[in-house]
């Protein structure tokens, strides 16, 4: 256990950031699954909406510093390819 005040504060900050980042990453997975599930139904409008939301969330994660911009670009590309393949 840290006994230096600055390190105690740093530990609190790190824990808050860890929880926030964990929540963001969890939502990204949820949105990606929703987009793939919408593609399975074959409804193009719902699929496009779900894909758009997933991509927006990835961009938001980049803006907040949770993800690197190239990681987000790669994930968006892969998700889009998977959705398009399932729509047929």
Coordinates of N, CA, C and O in Angstrom, one line a residue:
X1 N 0.8 -1.2 0.0 CA 0.0 0.0 0.0 C 0.9 1.2 0.0 O 1.8 1.3 0.8
X2 N 0.6 2.2 -0.9 CA 1.4 3.4 -1.0 C 1.1 4.3 0.2 O 0.1 4.3 0.8
X3 N 2.2 4.9 0.7 CA 2.1 5.8 1.8 C 2.5 7.3 1.4 O 2.6 8.1 2.2
X4 N 2.7 7.5 0.1 CA 3.0 8.8 -0.4 C 1.7 9.4 -1.0 O 1.0 8.7 -1.7
X5 N 1.4 10.6 -0.6 CA 0.1 11.2 -0.9 C -0.1 11.2 -2.4 O -1.2 10.9 -2.9
X6 N 0.9 11.6 -3.2 CA 0.8 11.7 -4.6 C 0.5 10.3 -5.2 O -0.3 10.2 -6.2
X7 N 1.1 9.3 -4.7 CA 0.9 7.9 -5.2 C -0.5 7.4 -4.8 O -1.1 6.7 -5.6
X8 N -1.0 7.8 -3.7 CA -2.4 7.4 -3.3 C -3.4 8.0 -4.2 O -4.3 7.4 -4.7
X9 N -3.2 9.3 -4.6 CA -4.0 10.0 -5.5 C -3.9 9.3 -6.9 O -4.9 9.1 -7.6
X10 N -2.7 9.0 -7.3 CA -2.5 8.4 -8.6 C -3.2 7.1 -8.7 O -3.8 6.7 -9.7
X11 N -3.2 6.3 -7.6 CA -3.9 5.0 -7.6 C -5.4 5.2 -7.7 O -6.0 4.4 -8.4
X12 N -5.9 6.2 -7.1 CA -7.4 6.5 -7.2 C -7.7 6.9 -8.7 O -8.7 6.4 -9.2
X13 N -6.8 7.7 -9.3 CA -7.1 8.1 -10.7 C -7.0 6.9 -11.6 O -7.8 6.8 -12.5
X14 N -6.0 6.1 -11.4 CA -5.8 4.9 -12.3 C -7.0 4.0 -12.2 O -7.5 3.4 -13.2
X15 N -7.5 3.8 -11.0 CA -8.7 2.9 -10.8 C -9.9 3.5 -11.5 O -10.7 2.8 -12.1
X16 N -10.1 4.8 -11.4 CA -11.3 5.5 -12.0 C -11.1 5.3 -13.5 O -12.1 5.0 -14.2
X17 N -9.9 5.5 -14.1 CA -9.7 5.4 -15.5 C -9.9 4.0 -16.0 O -10.5 3.7 -17.1
X18 N -9.4 3.0 -15.2 CA -9.6 1.6 -15.6 C -11.1 1.2 -15.7 O -11.5 0.6 -16.6
X19 N -11.9 1.7 -14.7 CA -13.3 1.4 -14.8 C -14.0 2.0 -15.9 O -14.8 1.4 -16.6
X20 N -13.6 3.3 -16.2 CA -14.2 4.0 -17.3 C -13.8 3.3 -18.7 O -14.7 3.1 -19.5
X21 N -12.6 3.0 -18.8 CA -12.1 2.3 -20.0 C -12.8 1.0 -20.2 O -13.1 0.5 -21.3
X22 N -12.9 0.2 -19.1 CA -13.5 -1.1 -19.1 C -15.0 -1.0 -19.6 O -15.4 -1.8 -20.4
X23 N -15.7 0.1 -19.1 CA -17.1 0.3 -19.6 C -17.2 0.6 -21.0 O -18.0 0.1 -21.8
X24 N -16.2 1.4 -21.5 CA -16.2 1.8 -22.9 C -15.9 0.6 -23.8 O -16.6 0.3 -24.8
X25 N -14.9 -0.2 -23.4 CA -14.6 -1.4 -24.2 C -15.7 -2.4 -24.2 O -16.0 -3.1 -25.2
X26 N -16.4 -2.5 -23.1 CA -17.6 -3.4 -23.0 C -18.7 -3.0 -24.0 O -19.3 -3.8 -24.7
X27 N -18.9 -1.7 -24.0 CA -19.9 -1.2 -24.9 C -19.6 -1.4 -26.4 O -20.4 -1.7 -27.2
X28 N -18.3 -1.3 -26.7 CA -17.8 -1.5 -28.1 C -18.2 -2.9 -28.5 O -18.6 -3.1 -29.6
X29 N -17.9 -3.9 -27.6 CA -18.2 -5.3 -27.9 C -19.7 -5.5 -28.1 O -20.2 -6.1 -29.1
X30 N -20.5 -4.8 -27.3 CA -22.0 -5.0 -27.3 C -22.5 -4.4 -28.7 O -23.3 -5.0 -29.3
X31 N -22.0 -3.2 -29.0 CA -22.4 -2.6 -30.3 C -22.0 -3.4 -31.5 O -22.8 -3.5 -32.5
X32 N -20.8 -4.0 -31.5 CA -20.4 -4.8 -32.6 C -21.3 -6.1 -32.7 O -21.7 -6.4 -33.8
X33 N -21.6 -6.7 -31.6 CA -22.5 -7.8 -31.6 C -23.9 -7.5 -32.1 O -24.5 -8.2 -32.9
X34 N -24.4 -6.3 -31.7 CA -25.7 -5.8 -32.2 C -25.7 -5.6 -33.7 O -26.7 -6.0 -34.4
X35 N -24.6 -5.1 -34.2 CA -24.5 -4.9 -35.7 C -24.5 -6.2 -36.4 O -25.2 -6.4 -37.4
X36 N -23.8 -7.2 -35.9 CA -23.8 -8.5 -36.5 C -25.1 -9.2 -36.4 O -25.5 -9.9 -37.4
X37 N -25.7 -9.1 -35.3 CA -27.1 -9.7 -35.1 C -28.1 -9.1 -36.0 O -28.9 -9.8 -36.6
X38 N -28.0 -7.8 -36.2 CA -28.9 -7.1 -37.2 C -28.7 -7.6 -38.6 O -29.6 -7.7 -39.4
X39 N -27.4 -7.9 -38.9 CA -27.1 -8.3 -40.3 C -27.7 -9.8 -40.5 O -28.1 -10.1 -41.6
X40 N -27.7 -10.5 -39.4 CA -28.3 -11.9 -39.5 C -29.7 -11.9 -39.9 O -30.2 -12.8 -40.5
X41 N -30.5 -10.9 -39.4 CA -31.9 -10.8 -39.6 C -32.2 -10.4 -41.1 O -33.2 -10.7 -41.6
X42 N -31.2 -9.8 -41.8 CA -31.4 -9.4 -43.2 C -32.0 -8.1 -43.4 O -32.2 -7.7 -44.5
X43 N -32.4 -7.4 -42.3 CA -33.0 -6.0 -42.4 C -31.8 -5.0 -42.6 O -31.1 -4.7 -41.8
X44 N -31.8 -4.5 -43.9 CA -30.7 -3.6 -44.3 C -30.7 -2.3 -43.5 O -29.6 -1.8 -43.1
X45 N -31.9 -1.8 -43.3 CA -32.0 -0.5 -42.6 C -31.5 -0.6 -41.1 O -30.7 0.2 -40.6
X46 N -31.9 -1.6 -40.4 CA -31.5 -1.8 -39.0 C -30.0 -2.1 -39.0 O -29.3 -1.7 -38.0
X47 N -29.5 -2.9 -39.9 CA -28.1 -3.2 -40.0 C -27.3 -2.0 -40.1 O -26.3 -1.8 -39.5
X48 N -27.7 -1.1 -41.1 CA -26.9 0.1 -41.3 C -26.9 1.0 -40.1 O -25.9 1.6 -39.7
X49 N -28.1 1.1 -39.4 CA -28.2 1.9 -38.2 C -27.3 1.4 -37.1 O -26.5 2.1 -36.4
X50 N -27.3 0.1 -36.9 CA -26.5 -0.6 -35.9 C -25.0 -0.4 -36.2 O -24.2 -0.2 -35.3
X51 N -24.6 -0.6 -37.5 CA -23.2 -0.4 -37.9 C -22.8 1.0 -37.7 O -21.7 1.3 -37.2
X52 N -23.6 2.0 -38.0 CA -23.3 3.4 -37.8 C -23.0 3.7 -36.4 O -22.1 4.4 -36.0
X53 N -23.9 3.2 -35.5 CA -23.7 3.4 -34.0 C -22.4 2.8 -33.5 O -21.7 3.4 -32.8
X54 N -22.1 1.6 -34.0 CA -20.9 0.9 -33.6 C -19.7 1.7 -34.0 O -18.7 1.9 -33.2
X55 N -19.7 2.3 -35.2 CA -18.6 3.0 -35.7 C -18.5 4.4 -35.0 O -17.3 4.8 -34.7
X56 N -19.6 5.0 -34.6 CA -19.5 6.2 -33.9 C -18.9 6.0 -32.5 O -18.2 6.8 -32.0
X57 N -19.3 4.9 -31.9 CA -18.7 4.6 -30.5 C -17.2 4.3 -30.6 O -16.5 4.7 -29.7
X58 N -16.8 3.7 -31.7 CA -15.3 3.5 -31.9 C -14.6 4.9 -32.0 O -13.6 5.1 -31.4
X59 N -15.2 5.8 -32.8 CA -14.6 7.1 -32.9 C -14.6 7.9 -31.6 O -13.7 8.6 -31.3
X60 N -15.7 7.7 -30.8 CA -15.7 8.3 -29.5 C -14.6 7.8 -28.6 O -14.0 8.6 -27.8
X61 N -14.4 6.5 -28.6 CA -13.4 5.9 -27.8 C -12.0 6.4 -28.2 O -11.1 6.6 -27.3
X62 N -11.8 6.7 -29.5 CA -10.5 7.3 -29.9 C -10.4 8.7 -29.4 O -9.3 9.1 -28.8
X63 N -11.5 9.5 -29.5 CA -11.4 10.9 -29.0 C -11.2 10.9 -27.5 O -10.5 11.9 -27.1
X64 N -11.6 10.0 -26.8 CA -11.4 10.0 -25.3 C -10.1 9.4 -24.9 O -9.8 9.3 -23.7
X65 N -9.4 8.8 -25.9 CA -8.1 8.2 -25.5 C -8.2 6.7 -25.1 O -7.2 6.2 -24.6
X66 N -9.3 6.1 -25.2 CA -9.4 4.7 -24.8 C -8.8 3.8 -25.8 O -8.1 2.8 -25.5
X67 N -8.9 4.1 -27.1 CA -8.4 3.3 -28.2 C -7.4 4.1 -29.0 O -7.6 5.3 -29.2
X68 N -6.5 3.5 -29.6 CA -5.6 4.2 -30.6 C -6.4 4.3 -31.9 O -7.3 3.4 -32.2
X69 N -6.2 5.3 -32.7 CA -7.0 5.6 -33.9 C -6.8 4.5 -34.9 O -7.8 4.2 -35.6
X70 N -5.7 3.9 -35.0 CA -5.5 2.8 -36.0 C -6.2 1.6 -35.6 O -6.7 0.8 -36.4
X71 N -6.2 1.3 -34.3 CA -6.9 0.2 -33.7 C -8.4 0.3 -34.1 O -9.1 -0.6 -34.5
X72 N -9.0 1.5 -33.9 CA -10.4 1.8 -34.2 C -10.6 1.6 -35.7 O -11.6 1.0 -36.1
X73 N -9.7 2.1 -36.5 CA -9.9 2.0 -37.9 C -9.9 0.5 -38.4 O -10.7 0.1 -39.2
X74 N -9.0 -0.3 -37.8 CA -9.0 -1.7 -38.1 C -10.2 -2.4 -37.7 O -10.8 -3.2 -38.4
X75 N -10.7 -2.1 -36.5 CA -12.0 -2.7 -36.0 C -13.2 -2.3 -36.8 O -14.0 -3.1 -37.1
X76 N -13.2 -1.0 -37.2 CA -14.3 -0.6 -38.1 C -14.3 -1.3 -39.4 O -15.3 -1.8 -39.9
X77 N -13.1 -1.5 -40.0 CA -13.0 -2.1 -41.3 C -13.4 -3.6 -41.2 O -14.2 -4.1 -42.0
X78 N -12.9 -4.3 -40.1 CA -13.3 -5.7 -40.0 C -14.8 -5.9 -39.7 O -15.4 -6.8 -40.2
X79 N -15.3 -5.0 -38.9 CA -16.8 -5.1 -38.6 C -17.6 -4.9 -39.8 O -18.5 -5.6 -40.1
X80 N -17.2 -3.9 -40.6 CA -18.0 -3.6 -41.8 C -17.9 -4.8 -42.8 O -18.9 -5.2 -43.4
X81 N -16.7 -5.4 -42.9 CA -16.6 -6.5 -43.8 C -17.5 -7.7 -43.4 O -18.1 -8.4 -44.2
X82 N -17.5 -7.9 -42.0 CA -18.3 -9.1 -41.5 C -19.8 -8.8 -41.7 O -20.5 -9.7 -42.0
X83 N -20.2 -7.6 -41.5 CA -21.6 -7.2 -41.7 C -22.0 -7.4 -43.1 O -23.0 -8.0 -43.4
X84 N -21.2 -6.9 -44.0 CA -21.5 -7.0 -45.5 C -21.5 -8.4 -45.9 O -22.4 -8.8 -46.7
X85 N -20.7 -9.2 -45.4 CA -20.7 -10.7 -45.8 C -21.9 -11.4 -45.3 O -22.5 -12.2 -46.0
X86 N -22.4 -11.0 -44.1 CA -23.6 -11.6 -43.6 C -24.9 -11.1 -44.3 O -25.9 -11.9 -44.4
X87 N -24.9 -9.9 -44.8 CA -26.0 -9.4 -45.5 C -26.1 -10.1 -46.9 O -27.2 -10.3 -47.4
X88 N -25.0 -10.5 -47.4 CA -25.0 -11.2 -48.6 C -25.2 -10.4 -49.8 O -25.8 -10.5 -50.8

